[in-house]
Every structure is written in C-alpha cells, then in structure tokens.
Amino acid sequence: VLFAPGSEPPRPGQSPGPSPAPGPGRRGGRGELARQIRARYEEVQRYSRGGPGPGAGRPERRRLMDLAPGGPGLQRPRPPRARPLPDGAPGWPPAPGPGSSGSGPRLGCAALRNVSGAQYVGSGYTKAVYRVRLPGGAAVALKAVDFSGHDLGSCVREFGARRGCYRLAAHKLLKEMVLLERLRHPNVLQLYGYCYQDSEDIPDTLTTITELGAPVEMIQLLQTSWEDRFRICLSLGRLLHHLAHSPLGSVTLLDFRPRQFVLVDGELKVTDLDDARVEETPCTSSTDCILEFPARNFTLPCSAQGWCEGMNEKRNLYNAYRFFFTYLLPHSAPHSLRPLLDSIVNATGELTWGVDETLAQLEKVLHLYQSGQYLQNATAGGRAEYQRLPGSTIPQEDYRCWPSYHHGSCLLSVFNVAEAVDVCESHAQCQAFVVTNQTTWTGEPVGKDTRREVTGAPWKKLTGSGPPSEARFDEKTRRPR
Ligand SMILES: Nc1ncnc2c1ncn2[C@@H]1O[C@H](COP(=O)(O)OP(=O)(O)OP(=O)(O)O)[C@@H](O)[C@H]1O
C-alpha cells in the first residue's frame, strides 16, 4: 500500500518488530529507545504545528502564528490513526504528520513508480541520497534513511530493535521534511513530495523527493570566479536572514558544514535540516551564554527574559564566516570592493554585526557590483587604444586565463567595454576581445578573448598605424567613440 500526499490516509502504525530484552551492553533497552522516539516525535510535532518553541523569543511572531491556525504548516487534516508501540513510543507513520493541502508538497509514491537512472549521490550518518529521473524527464533527489548507515547501525547494536531504530532515524528525515516545508525560501531546498512505502522488512519507510543539487565542493569553489563565489556568500546571507526571522522563530543549524548545503544553478541551498533547532538557550547570567567554536569562544548577553540573546543567529553567522566568508569573499575580488568585503569578513569573524547588518552589507556589495560603481576609481590613461572591427575575426589563438568561465579560453565577466580594456591590458597575451551577449547571474556581459566568438564585433588593440577606425575606445570617457 502506498500513501500519496493528499490522496490516501496514512496507514495505521505497524505492530512493533521483534523486541529482545536488553542484552549485555545494551543501555536502557527498549524503554530508552521509546523515550528517544517520543522526544523526536514531539519535536516534529512542534515544528509541524506552528509557532516558535520555548525561548524562541519574539512574542509578536508567536502571536501571529496563533492567529493563523492551519496556516502554512504540514498538518494532516485527519485524526491520528497511527498506533503507538506497546512501550509508549508513538506509532509510525506519525499523525498528524506531513500532509498536503493547497501549496504543500505535490509529488507522492505515484511519481516514484517509473523513475529511471537511479544514481547514488551521497550519504551522511543517517540518510542516503539518490538522483533519479522522473517519467517527465526532470531529475530529482530522493532521500531515505540509510539502512547501512552509521545511525541505524549503532542504534540496532545498542537496542537490537530494527523497526524501532528505523523509526528513530526516520523521525530525523521527517523533521527535515517538515522544516523544508515550513521554512520555504529560495535558499532552502525545495521539497517536492514524499512517499511511504514498504522496504525490505520495514513497513512504511519514508522517502522524500526534493530538488536536486550538487554537493558543495570547497576546493572547486576556490577555483571559480569571484562573482560566483560572492553569489554563494550572498545566498548564505539571505538564508541566514530568513532563518533568523522565520515563522518558527530564530532557527540555528547545529551542524553547519559545507556538506549540509548544495548548489542549484549556482545558488546555495540548505538541504540537511535534521540538526536545526529553534529553541534559544535558557540562562540566568551571561556565563550561561558561551558560544563555543574550535578556535574561539564568545560570551553573549543573557536577556531579562532568561534567554541568551541572539545565540541562534550568531552561531549561524560565525559558522558562515569560518566555513564560507573567510575563504570565498575577499579572494580575487574587484579591488575597490576589498575594504567593504574585508569589513564583512572581520565583523562576522568578531560577531560585531548581526545577520541583518551582514545581509545589508552583502546587498550593498551586490549593488556596487551590478551598477558598475565598483569601477569608478579605475585609472584610465596610458593605455593602448582599441578599435572595433565589425564583421572581422582576430587571427590568433585563444589563450587561457584564470578564473575563466571556459576551460580552453579566457572567458571573463566584465561590466562594460572599459573594464574589458582594463582586463585585456592586464593580460600580456591579450591582443583583442569580444563582448558577447551572454550575461552572468548579476547581469554582467561576458567578454571573451576569442576570434571564434560571433555575437559581437571584436575590439582589437591598436598597434601603431592601423586602418582608420570604425569606432575607437576613448580612454577619457571610457566609451567607444
Ligand atoms: N538534494 C540534494 N541534491 C544533491 N545532493 C544532496 C541533496 N541532499 C543531500 N545531498 C548530499 O547527500 C549527502 C547526505 O545528505 P544529508 O546531509 O541529508 O545526510 P545526513 O545523514 O543527515 O548527513 P550528516 O551525517 O552530514 O548529517 C549530503 O552531504 C549532500 O552532499
């Protein structure tokens, strides 16, 4: 029996699997396992139902959620049908659990019946991810509990209860699914749907269907253009801003490593949300509010309400600094943007700004870049003149440069012809360039040093007595003349 969202009701919970008595080396036995399942179940329920948990602060947001019962949550309209395990663990599939109403996830088990080209993508402690092609041709990611993963394996070794351990691990996937849906944002991986189906000896295993991304490879990122690396930092800034102001309260990612993110068309998106937390840390004084990282600690203030102020948001921010900003932001950035970028790196490294200010500064960088203002202080003069040669080609080979959008030639993004001239002047091999009609994500045209390019007339460097110019580049006005 398959359960497609919005169609059939969930199956009642299954009877518990074999339940050996706690053996030697098994701590706590099945009572402990049931307790852990219940704790995870209750957490999922909290996120599924709505507003911020205890300590999430921001009472105005809590009130708003209270006014909107059944808002954008994932509640199933049906009453719970799942049966609990005899030892008190909640049943599976959980109810009310993820469901679909209106704008919720759309794909269900039917979508998985004729998938093709399944490929393993990656796995962590708990889950394994596969890439498949749907009958319509779209590629999606399927995520499920990894039966040979560390989490399930260590639980079975400890409790000797495979089904119970499956439920425990599956609640992580369920939590992730609920959060993906509740935290919808361009930088949160999109949940397309889910399916409960029997698998091996386990009934009702959960598979989530999401947008497919490419795992973040830091080494690769360091080899891309500054513009693309800045895009990742800006995506992250926008994501952290969203998490700090989410409908659930301020969400922190306890496990914040590059592998928790994927790239979708150059945008960074968070995929692994099973370690996200909304509750702020309770405190009686600031000595309870120590944010610890391997290389340094921060002490945050304890609010009058007894919560560490901004701890969730600052944890995210410092992690963004140490895993992303410090490597990706300043390196080979346009010269005039360096001071601003350095101040972003420094302020996040010292936690002197919150998420709002950090995002405002990142957006400012984007504005300066997109508007071409970062070129204002570029020095002109003392350069060769360039002549535009419509309908011609430049009889010389491409050369390679770094970082190029094209492997075999020098393809870079420039704001205008003036910047292309600057770039050409800074490369010893450059004799000419073509401004193409391709644009990058910021809208910058892409200039190429190639004679094979056909989308624009080449600009050729003048070497002494050239032919009369059809158009020349004026170094003073920095425009063609
Ligand atoms: N939608 C996706 N598209 C492509 N790759 C993905 C996607 N989701 C996850 N991955 C890759 O699969 C790996 C495992 O996924 P995930 O992080 O959710 O598992 P996990 O068991 O929670 O991992 P961890 O032990 O890091 O918590 C990730 O590191 C990521 O590289």
Short mmCIF file of C-alpha atoms and ligand atoms in Angstrom, two decimals:
data_model
loop_
_atom_site.label_atom_id
_atom_site.label_comp_id
_atom_site.label_asym_id
_atom_site.label_seq_id
_atom_site.Cartn_x
_atom_site.Cartn_y
_atom_site.Cartn_z
CA VAL A 1 0.00 0.00 0.00
CA LEU A 2 1.40 3.35 -0.96
CA PHE A 3 0.48 6.66 0.51
CA ALA A 4 0.47 9.63 -1.80
CA PRO A 5 0.16 13.02 -0.14
CA GLY A 6 -3.31 14.43 -0.26
CA SER A 7 -4.87 11.21 -1.54
CA GLU A 8 -4.99 8.20 0.76
CA PRO A 9 -4.74 8.44 4.52
CA PRO A 10 -1.62 7.11 6.16
CA ARG A 11 -1.51 3.51 7.14
CA PRO A 12 -2.03 2.83 10.77
CA GLY A 13 1.17 2.31 12.70
CA GLN A 14 2.64 -1.14 12.35
CA SER A 15 2.98 -3.57 15.15
CA PRO A 16 6.36 -3.39 16.76
CA GLY A 17 9.18 -5.52 15.47
CA PRO A 18 10.98 -8.17 17.46
CA SER A 19 11.68 -6.89 20.92
CA PRO A 20 14.55 -8.65 22.56
CA ALA A 21 15.15 -7.89 26.19
CA PRO A 22 18.03 -5.56 26.78
CA GLY A 23 21.11 -7.70 26.44
CA PRO A 24 24.60 -7.22 27.73
CA GLY A 25 25.99 -3.92 26.51
CA ARG A 26 22.51 -2.58 25.72
CA ARG A 27 21.91 0.52 27.74
CA GLY A 28 18.37 1.26 28.80
CA GLY A 29 16.73 -1.23 26.44
CA ARG A 30 13.55 -0.58 24.53
CA GLY A 31 12.15 1.81 27.12
CA GLU A 32 15.03 4.13 26.34
CA LEU A 33 14.53 3.71 22.61
CA ALA A 34 10.83 4.53 23.01
CA ARG A 35 11.76 7.61 25.01
CA GLN A 36 14.09 8.81 22.27
CA ILE A 37 11.49 8.20 19.57
CA ARG A 38 8.93 10.11 21.60
CA ALA A 39 11.30 13.06 22.06
CA ARG A 40 11.89 13.26 18.31
CA TYR A 41 8.21 12.80 17.59
CA GLU A 42 7.33 15.68 19.89
CA GLU A 43 9.93 17.89 18.27
CA VAL A 44 8.48 17.16 14.83
CA GLN A 45 5.03 17.90 16.19
CA ARG A 46 6.18 21.27 17.49
CA TYR A 47 7.69 22.28 14.16
CA SER A 48 4.74 20.90 12.26
CA ARG A 49 2.18 22.75 14.34
CA GLY A 50 3.46 26.21 14.02
CA GLY A 51 4.96 28.87 16.19
CA PRO A 52 8.23 29.18 17.96
CA GLY A 53 9.13 26.87 20.77
CA PRO A 54 10.05 27.93 24.29
CA GLY A 55 12.75 30.52 24.32
CA ALA A 56 12.35 31.38 20.70
CA GLY A 57 11.57 34.93 21.83
CA ARG A 58 9.92 37.48 19.60
CA PRO A 59 6.43 37.33 21.09
CA GLU A 60 4.97 39.29 18.19
CA ARG A 61 5.73 36.42 15.88
CA ARG A 62 4.26 33.91 18.30
CA ARG A 63 1.03 35.84 18.39
CA LEU A 64 0.88 35.97 14.61
CA MET A 65 1.17 32.22 14.38
CA ASP A 66 -1.55 31.79 16.97
CA LEU A 67 -3.85 33.81 14.78
CA ALA A 68 -3.25 31.57 11.83
CA PRO A 69 -4.16 28.03 12.82
CA GLY A 70 -3.62 25.59 9.98
CA GLY A 71 -1.54 28.19 8.19
CA PRO A 72 1.34 27.09 6.06
CA GLY A 73 2.03 24.07 8.27
CA LEU A 74 2.11 20.45 7.29
CA GLN A 75 -0.74 19.18 9.43
CA ARG A 76 -2.81 16.40 8.09
CA PRO A 77 -6.49 17.14 8.46
CA ARG A 78 -7.25 13.61 9.62
CA PRO A 79 -7.18 12.48 13.22
CA PRO A 80 -4.22 10.35 14.26
CA ARG A 81 -4.55 6.74 13.20
CA ALA A 82 -1.09 5.50 13.91
CA ARG A 83 -0.84 3.13 16.83
CA PRO A 84 1.82 3.60 19.45
CA LEU A 85 4.24 0.85 20.28
CA PRO A 86 3.24 -1.01 23.47
CA ASP A 87 6.19 0.52 25.28
CA GLY A 88 4.91 4.01 24.66
CA ALA A 89 6.77 5.05 21.51
CA PRO A 90 4.50 6.87 19.08
CA GLY A 91 3.26 4.96 16.03
CA TRP A 92 4.54 5.20 12.52
CA PRO A 93 3.78 6.85 10.16
CA PRO A 94 3.20 9.64 12.62
CA ALA A 95 -0.03 11.53 12.56
CA PRO A 96 -0.71 14.33 12.31
CA GLY A 97 2.36 14.36 10.13
CA PRO A 98 3.23 15.83 6.84
CA GLY A 99 0.30 16.23 4.57
CA SER A 100 -0.56 18.35 1.68
CA SER A 101 -3.15 20.95 1.42
CA GLY A 102 -3.07 23.71 -1.12
CA SER A 103 0.51 24.76 -1.59
CA GLY A 104 2.11 21.75 0.15
CA PRO A 105 4.31 19.13 -1.48
CA ARG A 106 2.81 17.69 -4.68
CA LEU A 107 4.62 14.50 -5.60
CA GLY A 108 3.83 11.19 -3.97
CA CYS A 109 4.51 7.49 -4.44
CA ALA A 110 2.92 7.50 -7.88
CA ALA A 111 5.72 9.76 -9.09
CA LEU A 112 8.29 7.17 -7.99
CA ARG A 113 6.80 4.19 -9.82
CA ASN A 114 8.58 4.78 -13.13
CA VAL A 115 11.72 6.61 -12.26
CA SER A 116 14.89 5.84 -14.20
CA GLY A 117 18.64 6.26 -13.98
CA ALA A 118 18.91 6.00 -10.21
CA GLN A 119 22.36 7.09 -9.05
CA TYR A 120 23.80 7.28 -5.58
CA VAL A 121 24.68 10.90 -4.76
CA GLY A 122 25.89 10.82 -1.20
CA SER A 123 25.16 9.90 2.37
CA GLY A 124 25.90 11.01 5.90
CA TYR A 125 25.33 9.44 9.30
CA THR A 126 21.63 8.92 8.84
CA LYS A 127 20.42 9.38 5.29
CA ALA A 128 21.33 8.37 1.76
CA VAL A 129 20.54 10.46 -1.28
CA TYR A 130 19.88 9.25 -4.83
CA ARG A 131 19.38 11.10 -8.06
CA VAL A 132 16.55 9.79 -10.26
CA ARG A 133 14.79 10.92 -13.39
CA LEU A 134 11.01 11.22 -13.24
CA PRO A 135 8.94 9.98 -16.21
CA GLY A 136 8.58 13.58 -17.41
CA GLY A 137 12.38 13.87 -17.62
CA ALA A 138 13.03 16.05 -14.57
CA ALA A 139 15.86 14.95 -12.30
CA VAL A 140 15.11 14.99 -8.56
CA ALA A 141 16.77 13.85 -5.35
CA LEU A 142 15.33 11.04 -3.25
CA LYS A 143 16.35 10.91 0.38
CA ALA A 144 15.76 7.99 2.72
CA VAL A 145 17.17 6.53 5.90
CA ASP A 146 20.39 4.71 5.03
CA PHE A 147 19.89 1.08 6.06
CA SER A 148 23.62 0.57 6.16
CA GLY A 149 24.31 3.95 7.72
CA HIS A 150 26.03 4.73 10.99
CA ASP A 151 22.91 5.96 12.79
CA LEU A 152 20.75 2.90 12.16
CA GLY A 153 23.67 0.53 12.72
CA SER A 154 24.70 1.94 16.09
CA CYS A 155 21.08 2.07 17.26
CA VAL A 156 20.49 -1.58 16.32
CA ARG A 157 23.68 -2.56 18.09
CA GLU A 158 22.52 -0.73 21.19
CA PHE A 159 18.83 -1.65 21.26
CA GLY A 160 18.56 -4.68 19.00
CA ALA A 161 15.27 -3.39 17.60
CA ARG A 162 15.46 -2.74 13.87
CA ARG A 163 11.97 -1.32 13.39
CA GLY A 164 12.20 0.90 16.44
CA CYS A 165 15.61 2.10 15.29
CA TYR A 166 14.20 2.77 11.84
CA ARG A 167 11.51 4.93 13.42
CA LEU A 168 14.06 6.82 15.44
CA ALA A 169 16.16 7.61 12.36
CA ALA A 170 13.13 8.30 10.19
CA HIS A 171 12.00 11.00 12.59
CA LYS A 172 15.12 12.92 11.58
CA LEU A 173 14.05 12.72 7.95
CA LEU A 174 10.53 13.66 8.94
CA LYS A 175 11.80 16.65 10.89
CA GLU A 176 13.82 17.73 7.88
CA MET A 177 10.79 17.40 5.64
CA VAL A 178 8.62 19.47 7.97
CA LEU A 179 11.30 22.15 8.20
CA LEU A 180 11.89 22.26 4.45
CA GLU A 181 8.22 22.97 4.06
CA ARG A 182 7.86 25.42 6.93
CA LEU A 183 11.00 27.34 6.02
CA ARG A 184 10.36 27.67 2.31
CA HIS A 185 12.77 30.15 0.76
CA PRO A 186 14.85 30.42 -2.43
CA ASN A 187 17.87 29.27 -0.40
CA VAL A 188 16.13 26.33 1.27
CA LEU A 189 15.98 23.20 -0.86
CA GLN A 190 12.54 22.75 -2.30
CA LEU A 191 10.50 19.78 -1.11
CA TYR A 192 8.52 18.28 -4.00
CA GLY A 193 6.83 15.50 -2.07
CA TYR A 194 7.27 12.25 -0.21
CA CYS A 195 6.21 8.63 -0.17
CA TYR A 196 5.66 5.98 2.49
CA GLN A 197 6.31 2.51 1.14
CA ASP A 198 7.40 -0.86 2.43
CA SER A 199 11.07 -1.55 2.01
CA GLU A 200 12.94 -4.71 2.88
CA ASP A 201 11.42 -5.87 6.17
CA ILE A 202 10.35 -2.39 7.27
CA PRO A 203 6.85 -1.17 6.58
CA ASP A 204 6.11 2.42 5.66
CA THR A 205 9.61 3.67 5.08
CA LEU A 206 9.73 7.34 4.25
CA THR A 207 11.33 8.73 1.09
CA THR A 208 11.41 12.46 0.47
CA ILE A 209 11.51 13.93 -3.02
CA THR A 210 13.37 17.21 -3.36
CA GLU A 211 15.09 19.49 -5.75
CA LEU A 212 18.40 18.05 -6.94
CA GLY A 213 21.57 19.92 -6.20
CA ALA A 214 25.29 19.43 -6.49
CA PRO A 215 27.20 18.85 -3.26
CA VAL A 216 29.32 21.84 -2.26
CA GLU A 217 32.99 21.17 -3.00
CA MET A 218 35.12 23.82 -1.37
CA ILE A 219 38.18 23.08 -3.49
CA GLN A 220 36.14 23.58 -6.65
CA LEU A 221 34.60 26.78 -5.33
CA LEU A 222 38.02 28.25 -4.69
CA GLN A 223 38.71 27.85 -8.40
CA THR A 224 35.64 29.71 -9.61
CA SER A 225 35.28 33.42 -10.33
CA TRP A 226 34.84 35.90 -7.52
CA GLU A 227 31.40 36.73 -8.88
CA ASP A 228 30.25 33.13 -8.45
CA ARG A 229 31.81 32.87 -5.02
CA PHE A 230 30.17 36.10 -3.99
CA ARG A 231 26.85 34.66 -5.12
CA ILE A 232 27.30 31.80 -2.68
CA CYS A 233 28.07 34.19 0.18
CA LEU A 234 25.10 36.36 -0.71
CA SER A 235 22.85 33.26 -0.86
CA LEU A 236 24.10 32.33 2.56
CA GLY A 237 23.49 35.85 3.92
CA ARG A 238 19.93 35.74 2.60
CA LEU A 239 19.39 32.28 4.04
CA LEU A 240 20.67 33.27 7.48
CA HIS A 241 18.47 36.35 7.46
CA HIS A 242 15.48 34.17 6.64
CA LEU A 243 16.37 31.65 9.36
CA ALA A 244 16.76 34.43 11.94
CA HIS A 245 13.28 35.76 11.11
CA SER A 246 11.49 32.54 10.26
CA PRO A 247 7.88 31.86 11.17
CA LEU A 248 9.16 29.30 13.69
CA GLY A 249 11.47 31.76 15.43
CA SER A 250 15.23 32.08 15.02
CA VAL A 251 16.48 28.79 13.57
CA THR A 252 20.06 27.70 14.15
CA LEU A 253 21.89 24.99 12.24
CA LEU A 254 23.76 22.97 14.84
CA ASP A 255 25.59 21.04 12.15
CA PHE A 256 26.83 23.74 9.80
CA ARG A 257 29.37 22.31 7.45
CA PRO A 258 29.59 22.86 3.70
CA ARG A 259 28.22 19.33 3.16
CA GLN A 260 24.88 20.43 4.63
CA PHE A 261 24.42 22.65 1.56
CA VAL A 262 24.07 22.02 -2.15
CA LEU A 263 24.30 24.24 -5.19
CA VAL A 264 21.32 24.60 -7.50
CA ASP A 265 22.13 26.68 -10.61
CA GLY A 266 24.86 28.48 -8.70
CA GLU A 267 22.65 29.30 -5.69
CA LEU A 268 23.50 27.88 -2.30
CA LYS A 269 20.64 25.99 -0.64
CA VAL A 270 20.49 24.24 2.69
CA THR A 271 19.46 20.60 2.41
CA ASP A 272 20.26 18.95 5.73
CA LEU A 273 17.91 20.35 8.36
CA ASP A 274 17.72 17.43 10.75
CA ASP A 275 20.07 19.22 13.15
CA ALA A 276 18.25 22.55 13.05
CA ARG A 277 16.98 23.96 16.33
CA VAL A 278 14.61 26.77 17.14
CA GLU A 279 14.73 26.97 20.92
CA GLU A 280 17.09 29.60 22.31
CA THR A 281 19.40 28.72 25.19
CA PRO A 282 18.00 29.48 28.67
CA CYS A 283 20.25 31.41 31.04
CA THR A 284 20.47 33.08 34.41
CA SER A 285 23.57 35.12 33.55
CA SER A 286 25.86 35.66 30.59
CA THR A 287 28.14 32.90 31.85
CA ASP A 288 25.43 30.52 30.58
CA CYS A 289 25.70 32.10 27.13
CA ILE A 290 29.04 30.94 25.83
CA LEU A 291 29.14 30.21 22.14
CA GLU A 292 31.94 27.73 21.64
CA PHE A 293 33.89 27.10 18.46
CA PRO A 294 37.12 25.20 17.99
CA ALA A 295 39.24 28.33 17.59
CA ARG A 296 37.39 30.78 19.80
CA ASN A 297 34.52 31.42 22.19
CA PHE A 298 32.06 34.28 22.50
CA THR A 299 30.04 35.32 25.55
CA LEU A 300 26.61 36.68 24.68
CA PRO A 301 24.27 38.66 26.95
CA CYS A 302 21.53 36.93 28.93
CA SER A 303 18.21 38.70 28.31
CA ALA A 304 15.81 39.81 31.06
CA GLN A 305 13.50 37.01 29.86
CA GLY A 306 16.21 34.45 30.63
CA TRP A 307 17.37 33.55 27.10
CA CYS A 308 20.81 34.00 25.57
CA GLU A 309 20.29 36.93 23.24
CA GLY A 310 20.74 36.23 19.55
CA MET A 311 22.61 32.98 20.20
CA ASN A 312 20.94 31.07 17.37
CA GLU A 313 21.58 33.74 14.79
CA LYS A 314 25.16 34.36 15.93
CA ARG A 315 26.02 30.67 15.83
CA ASN A 316 24.92 30.59 12.19
CA LEU A 317 26.79 33.77 11.41
CA TYR A 318 30.11 32.70 12.86
CA ASN A 319 29.85 29.39 11.07
CA ALA A 320 29.14 31.24 7.82
CA TYR A 321 32.30 33.24 8.49
CA ARG A 322 34.53 30.30 9.29
CA PHE A 323 33.34 27.92 6.58
CA PHE A 324 32.44 30.29 3.75
CA PHE A 325 33.08 34.04 4.00
CA THR A 326 36.70 33.87 5.04
CA TYR A 327 37.58 31.65 2.05
CA LEU A 328 35.22 32.90 -0.59
CA LEU A 329 34.59 36.62 -0.14
CA PRO A 330 37.85 38.57 -0.40
CA HIS A 331 39.96 36.34 -2.62
CA SER A 332 40.47 37.97 -6.11
CA ALA A 333 37.61 40.41 -5.56
CA PRO A 334 37.49 43.67 -7.54
CA HIS A 335 39.99 45.98 -5.92
CA SER A 336 37.58 48.75 -4.93
CA LEU A 337 35.29 46.27 -3.14
CA ARG A 338 38.03 44.86 -0.96
CA PRO A 339 37.61 47.26 2.01
CA LEU A 340 33.88 46.54 2.22
CA LEU A 341 34.43 42.81 1.83
CA ASP A 342 37.16 42.86 4.46
CA SER A 343 34.83 44.64 6.85
CA ILE A 344 32.18 41.94 6.29
CA VAL A 345 34.71 39.21 6.97
CA ASN A 346 36.06 40.98 10.06
CA ALA A 347 32.66 41.85 11.51
CA THR A 348 31.32 38.31 11.10
CA GLY A 349 34.56 36.87 12.45
CA GLU A 350 34.21 39.06 15.54
CA LEU A 351 30.41 38.77 15.68
CA THR A 352 30.12 42.56 15.88
CA TRP A 353 27.23 42.59 13.41
CA GLY A 354 24.04 40.60 13.48
CA VAL A 355 22.53 38.88 10.48
CA ASP A 356 20.53 41.95 9.40
CA GLU A 357 23.56 44.21 9.10
CA THR A 358 25.61 41.48 7.45
CA LEU A 359 22.98 40.97 4.79
CA ALA A 360 22.59 44.72 4.27
CA GLN A 361 26.34 44.97 3.59
CA LEU A 362 26.32 41.98 1.24
CA GLU A 363 23.43 43.52 -0.68
CA LYS A 364 25.42 46.75 -0.86
CA VAL A 365 28.30 44.86 -2.45
CA LEU A 366 25.87 43.42 -4.97
CA HIS A 367 24.54 46.89 -5.76
CA LEU A 368 28.03 48.36 -6.24
CA TYR A 369 28.92 45.45 -8.48
CA GLN A 370 25.73 45.36 -10.51
CA SER A 371 25.65 49.11 -11.08
CA GLY A 372 29.28 49.26 -12.16
CA GLN A 373 30.13 51.65 -9.34
CA TYR A 374 32.98 49.41 -8.34
CA LEU A 375 34.73 50.65 -11.50
CA GLN A 376 34.54 54.34 -10.66
CA ASN A 377 38.04 54.62 -9.30
CA ALA A 378 39.63 52.63 -12.08
CA THR A 379 42.53 54.57 -13.54
CA ALA A 380 42.43 55.40 -17.20
CA GLY A 381 45.15 56.68 -19.45
CA GLY A 382 48.48 55.43 -20.58
CA ARG A 383 46.75 52.51 -22.27
CA ALA A 384 46.72 51.27 -25.82
CA GLU A 385 43.80 52.31 -27.98
CA TYR A 386 41.32 49.70 -29.09
CA GLN A 387 39.45 49.67 -32.36
CA ARG A 388 36.13 48.00 -33.01
CA LEU A 389 36.20 45.83 -36.13
CA PRO A 390 32.69 44.77 -37.18
CA GLY A 391 32.45 41.67 -39.31
CA SER A 392 36.03 40.66 -38.74
CA THR A 393 37.84 37.96 -36.87
CA ILE A 394 41.10 38.16 -35.00
CA PRO A 395 43.59 35.72 -36.49
CA GLN A 396 45.19 34.46 -33.36
CA GLU A 397 44.57 31.74 -30.93
CA ASP A 398 42.71 31.95 -27.66
CA TYR A 399 44.75 31.89 -24.53
CA ARG A 400 43.77 30.54 -21.16
CA CYS A 401 43.37 32.61 -18.05
CA TRP A 402 42.19 32.14 -14.51
CA PRO A 403 39.42 32.10 -13.41
CA SER A 404 37.78 31.57 -16.79
CA TYR A 405 34.17 30.51 -17.43
CA HIS A 406 35.51 28.37 -20.26
CA HIS A 407 38.21 25.79 -19.86
CA GLY A 408 40.04 26.28 -23.14
CA SER A 409 39.98 30.06 -23.43
CA CYS A 410 39.80 33.24 -21.41
CA LEU A 411 36.14 34.00 -20.82
CA LEU A 412 35.52 36.54 -18.08
CA SER A 413 32.67 38.72 -16.94
CA VAL A 414 33.01 42.48 -17.38
CA PHE A 415 30.70 45.38 -16.71
CA ASN A 416 31.43 47.23 -19.95
CA VAL A 417 33.97 47.72 -22.71
CA ALA A 418 36.08 49.88 -20.41
CA GLU A 419 36.52 47.05 -17.96
CA ALA A 420 37.23 44.67 -20.83
CA VAL A 421 40.04 47.01 -21.91
CA ASP A 422 41.40 47.01 -18.36
CA VAL A 423 41.33 43.25 -18.28
CA CYS A 424 42.94 42.95 -21.70
CA GLU A 425 45.66 45.38 -20.66
CA SER A 426 46.39 43.34 -17.58
CA HIS A 427 46.96 40.13 -19.58
CA ALA A 428 50.22 40.01 -21.51
CA GLN A 429 48.79 37.73 -24.23
CA CYS A 430 45.63 39.72 -24.84
CA GLN A 431 45.52 41.42 -28.24
CA ALA A 432 41.76 41.66 -28.68
CA PHE A 433 38.48 40.76 -27.07
CA VAL A 434 34.85 40.27 -27.92
CA VAL A 435 31.97 41.32 -25.73
CA THR A 436 29.35 38.62 -26.08
CA ASN A 437 25.64 38.83 -25.42
CA GLN A 438 25.91 36.24 -22.66
CA THR A 439 25.33 37.55 -19.17
CA THR A 440 26.16 36.20 -15.75
CA TRP A 441 23.83 35.99 -12.75
CA THR A 442 24.46 39.65 -11.89
CA GLY A 443 23.65 40.68 -15.45
CA GLU A 444 27.29 41.31 -16.38
CA PRO A 445 28.14 40.68 -20.04
CA VAL A 446 30.78 38.08 -20.66
CA GLY A 447 33.87 39.15 -22.62
CA LYS A 448 36.00 36.67 -24.43
CA ASP A 449 39.43 36.88 -25.94
CA THR A 450 38.49 34.74 -28.87
CA ARG A 451 38.27 35.20 -32.59
CA ARG A 452 35.67 32.48 -32.85
CA GLU A 453 33.07 34.45 -30.99
CA VAL A 454 30.33 35.66 -33.31
CA THR A 455 27.95 37.52 -31.04
CA GLY A 456 29.83 40.80 -31.07
CA ALA A 457 32.42 42.60 -33.15
CA PRO A 458 35.90 42.22 -31.74
CA TRP A 459 37.77 45.06 -30.12
CA LYS A 460 41.32 44.98 -31.37
CA LYS A 461 44.28 46.56 -29.67
CA LEU A 462 45.83 49.17 -31.99
CA THR A 463 49.50 48.75 -32.60
CA GLY A 464 50.67 51.99 -34.23
CA SER A 465 49.37 52.74 -37.77
CA GLY A 466 46.25 50.69 -38.03
CA PRO A 467 43.41 51.12 -40.51
CA PRO A 468 41.01 54.04 -39.97
CA SER A 469 38.85 53.18 -37.04
CA GLU A 470 35.18 52.45 -37.33
CA ALA A 471 34.90 53.08 -33.62
CA ARG A 472 37.60 53.66 -31.10
CA PHE A 473 37.57 53.31 -27.41
CA ASP A 474 38.13 56.64 -25.70
CA GLU A 475 40.21 56.28 -22.56
CA LYS A 476 38.90 59.57 -21.15
CA THR A 477 35.18 59.00 -21.45
CA ARG A 478 35.69 55.22 -21.19
CA ARG A 479 33.20 54.74 -24.01
CA PRO A 480 33.50 53.77 -27.67
CA ARG A 481 33.89 56.82 -29.90
N1 LIG B 1 19.04 17.44 -2.83
C1 LIG B 1 20.28 17.01 -2.90
N2 LIG B 1 20.93 17.02 -4.08
C2 LIG B 1 22.21 16.56 -4.16
N3 LIG B 1 22.92 16.10 -3.14
C3 LIG B 1 22.33 16.07 -1.93
C4 LIG B 1 20.99 16.52 -1.75
N4 LIG B 1 20.68 16.39 -0.45
C5 LIG B 1 21.77 15.88 0.14
N5 LIG B 1 22.77 15.69 -0.73
C6 LIG B 1 24.10 15.12 -0.45
O1 LIG B 1 23.92 13.93 0.29
C7 LIG B 1 24.68 13.97 1.50
C8 LIG B 1 23.87 13.31 2.61
O2 LIG B 1 22.67 14.01 2.86
P1 LIG B 1 22.30 14.53 4.32
O3 LIG B 1 23.32 15.58 4.70
O4 LIG B 1 20.90 14.96 4.36
O5 LIG B 1 22.51 13.21 5.19
P2 LIG B 1 22.84 13.09 6.73
O6 LIG B 1 22.84 11.65 7.04
O7 LIG B 1 21.93 13.98 7.52
O8 LIG B 1 24.29 13.70 6.79
P3 LIG B 1 25.08 14.20 8.09
O9 LIG B 1 25.72 12.99 8.69
O10 LIG B 1 26.07 15.17 7.48
O11 LIG B 1 24.10 14.88 8.97
C9 LIG B 1 24.98 15.44 1.75
O12 LIG B 1 26.24 15.62 2.33
C10 LIG B 1 24.91 16.10 0.40
O13 LIG B 1 26.19 16.22 -0.16
#
